[in-house]
Amino acid sequence: MEPNEQTLGPAVSRHDHRHSRFTSHEKIDAVLRLLKGESVETVSDELGVTIGRLERWKDSFVSAGSAELAERTDVPSNRWVAKHFGSVWQWIWLLAALVAIISILSVYMQRGTGD
């Protein structure tokens, strides 16, 4: 190695992220820092990411959370009916058939006792 060459150490690589990919965990950590009140400039400088990129991560994170919260799991929905529609109709037809059979049997039973 020549005397004027420098090796890239950990201090330089920290700000080398402008075009690198971040894991979802790293993005979540950055967004949580912003949501806890840390300055966007501070997080941007530490990660070497543009403020616009951080804002997009935060917007995506908040949108996904909003969409998840919009789905109410505590209120029964019509999805159950749609999912079990075939089974419900089978039970209704079975019940109707049983009522018909019982009605026919009761008519024959009454005729048999009247003779």
CSV table of C-alpha atoms in Angstrom, one decimal:
chain,number,residue,atom,x,y,z
A,1,MET,CA,0.0,0.0,0.0
A,2,GLU,CA,1.3,3.4,-0.9
A,3,PRO,CA,1.7,6.1,1.8
A,4,ASN,CA,-1.1,8.3,0.4
A,5,GLU,CA,-3.7,5.5,0.3
A,6,GLN,CA,-6.2,5.3,3.0
A,7,THR,CA,-8.3,2.4,4.2
A,8,LEU,CA,-12.0,2.9,4.7
A,9,GLY,CA,-12.7,2.2,8.4
A,10,PRO,CA,-15.9,2.0,10.4
A,11,ALA,CA,-16.0,5.8,10.8
A,12,VAL,CA,-16.3,6.3,7.1
A,13,SER,CA,-18.7,3.4,6.4
A,14,ARG,CA,-21.2,4.9,8.7
A,15,HIS,CA,-22.0,7.7,6.2
A,16,ASP,CA,-21.6,5.4,3.2
A,17,HIS,CA,-25.3,4.4,3.2
A,18,ARG,CA,-26.7,6.9,0.7
A,19,HIS,CA,-27.2,4.1,-2.0
A,20,SER,CA,-27.2,1.0,0.2
A,21,ARG,CA,-30.2,-1.0,1.2
A,22,PHE,CA,-31.4,-1.1,4.7
A,23,THR,CA,-33.1,-4.0,6.4
A,24,SER,CA,-36.7,-3.7,7.5
A,25,HIS,CA,-35.5,-3.7,11.1
A,26,GLU,CA,-33.1,-0.8,10.5
A,27,LYS,CA,-35.9,1.2,8.8
A,28,ILE,CA,-38.3,0.5,11.7
A,29,ASP,CA,-35.7,1.5,14.2
A,30,ALA,CA,-35.1,4.8,12.3
A,31,VAL,CA,-38.9,5.5,12.1
A,32,LEU,CA,-39.4,4.7,15.8
A,33,ARG,CA,-36.6,7.2,16.6
A,34,LEU,CA,-38.5,9.8,14.6
A,35,LEU,CA,-41.8,9.0,16.2
A,36,LYS,CA,-40.3,9.3,19.7
A,37,GLY,CA,-39.3,12.8,18.8
A,38,GLU,CA,-35.7,12.6,17.7
A,39,SER,CA,-34.7,15.2,15.1
A,40,VAL,CA,-35.0,14.0,11.5
A,41,GLU,CA,-31.7,15.8,10.8
A,42,THR,CA,-30.0,13.8,13.5
A,43,VAL,CA,-31.2,10.5,12.3
A,44,SER,CA,-30.5,11.5,8.7
A,45,ASP,CA,-26.9,12.4,9.6
A,46,GLU,CA,-26.3,9.3,11.7
A,47,LEU,CA,-27.6,6.9,9.0
A,48,GLY,CA,-26.4,8.8,6.0
A,49,VAL,CA,-29.9,8.8,4.6
A,50,THR,CA,-31.7,11.8,3.0
A,51,ILE,CA,-34.5,13.4,5.0
A,52,GLY,CA,-36.9,12.7,2.1
A,53,ARG,CA,-36.1,9.0,2.3
A,54,LEU,CA,-36.7,9.0,6.1
A,55,GLU,CA,-40.0,10.7,5.6
A,56,ARG,CA,-41.1,8.1,3.0
A,57,TRP,CA,-40.2,5.3,5.5
A,58,LYS,CA,-42.2,7.1,8.2
A,59,ASP,CA,-45.2,7.7,5.9
A,60,SER,CA,-45.2,4.0,4.8
A,61,PHE,CA,-44.9,2.9,8.4
A,62,VAL,CA,-47.8,5.1,9.6
A,63,SER,CA,-50.0,4.1,6.6
A,64,ALA,CA,-49.5,0.4,7.2
A,65,GLY,CA,-50.3,0.9,10.9
A,66,SER,CA,-53.4,2.9,10.0
A,67,ALA,CA,-54.6,0.3,7.6
A,68,GLU,CA,-54.1,-2.4,10.2
A,69,LEU,CA,-56.0,-0.5,12.8
A,70,ALA,CA,-58.8,0.2,10.4
A,71,GLU,CA,-59.6,-3.5,10.3
A,72,ARG,CA,-61.8,-4.1,13.3
A,73,THR,CA,-61.3,-7.5,14.7
A,74,ASP,CA,-63.5,-7.0,17.7
A,75,VAL,CA,-66.7,-6.6,15.6
A,76,PRO,CA,-68.0,-9.7,13.9
A,77,SER,CA,-68.3,-9.0,10.2
A,78,ASN,CA,-70.1,-10.5,7.2
A,79,ARG,CA,-66.9,-12.4,6.3
A,80,TRP,CA,-68.0,-15.3,8.5
A,81,VAL,CA,-71.3,-15.6,6.6
A,82,ALA,CA,-69.4,-15.4,3.3
A,83,LYS,CA,-66.9,-18.0,4.4
A,84,HIS,CA,-69.6,-20.5,5.8
A,85,PHE,CA,-72.4,-19.8,3.3
A,86,GLY,CA,-72.3,-23.3,1.8
A,87,SER,CA,-72.4,-25.0,5.2
A,88,VAL,CA,-75.3,-22.7,6.4
A,89,TRP,CA,-77.4,-23.6,3.4
A,90,GLN,CA,-76.7,-27.3,3.9
A,91,TRP,CA,-78.0,-27.1,7.5
A,92,ILE,CA,-81.0,-25.1,6.4
A,93,TRP,CA,-81.9,-27.8,3.8
A,94,LEU,CA,-81.3,-30.6,6.3
A,95,LEU,CA,-83.6,-28.8,8.8
A,96,ALA,CA,-86.3,-28.3,6.2
A,97,ALA,CA,-86.1,-32.0,5.2
A,98,LEU,CA,-86.4,-33.1,8.8
A,99,VAL,CA,-89.5,-30.8,9.3
A,100,ALA,CA,-91.0,-32.3,6.2
A,101,ILE,CA,-90.4,-35.9,7.3
A,102,ILE,CA,-91.8,-35.2,10.8
A,103,SER,CA,-94.9,-33.6,9.3
A,104,ILE,CA,-95.5,-36.6,7.0
A,105,LEU,CA,-95.0,-39.0,9.8
A,106,SER,CA,-97.4,-37.1,12.1
A,107,VAL,CA,-100.0,-37.2,9.3
A,108,TYR,CA,-99.6,-41.0,8.9
A,109,MET,CA,-99.6,-41.5,12.7
A,110,GLN,CA,-102.9,-39.6,13.0
A,111,ARG,CA,-104.5,-41.6,10.2
A,112,GLY,CA,-103.4,-44.8,11.8
A,113,THR,CA,-105.0,-44.0,15.1
A,114,GLY,CA,-108.3,-42.8,13.6
A,115,ASP,CA,-109.4,-46.1,12.0
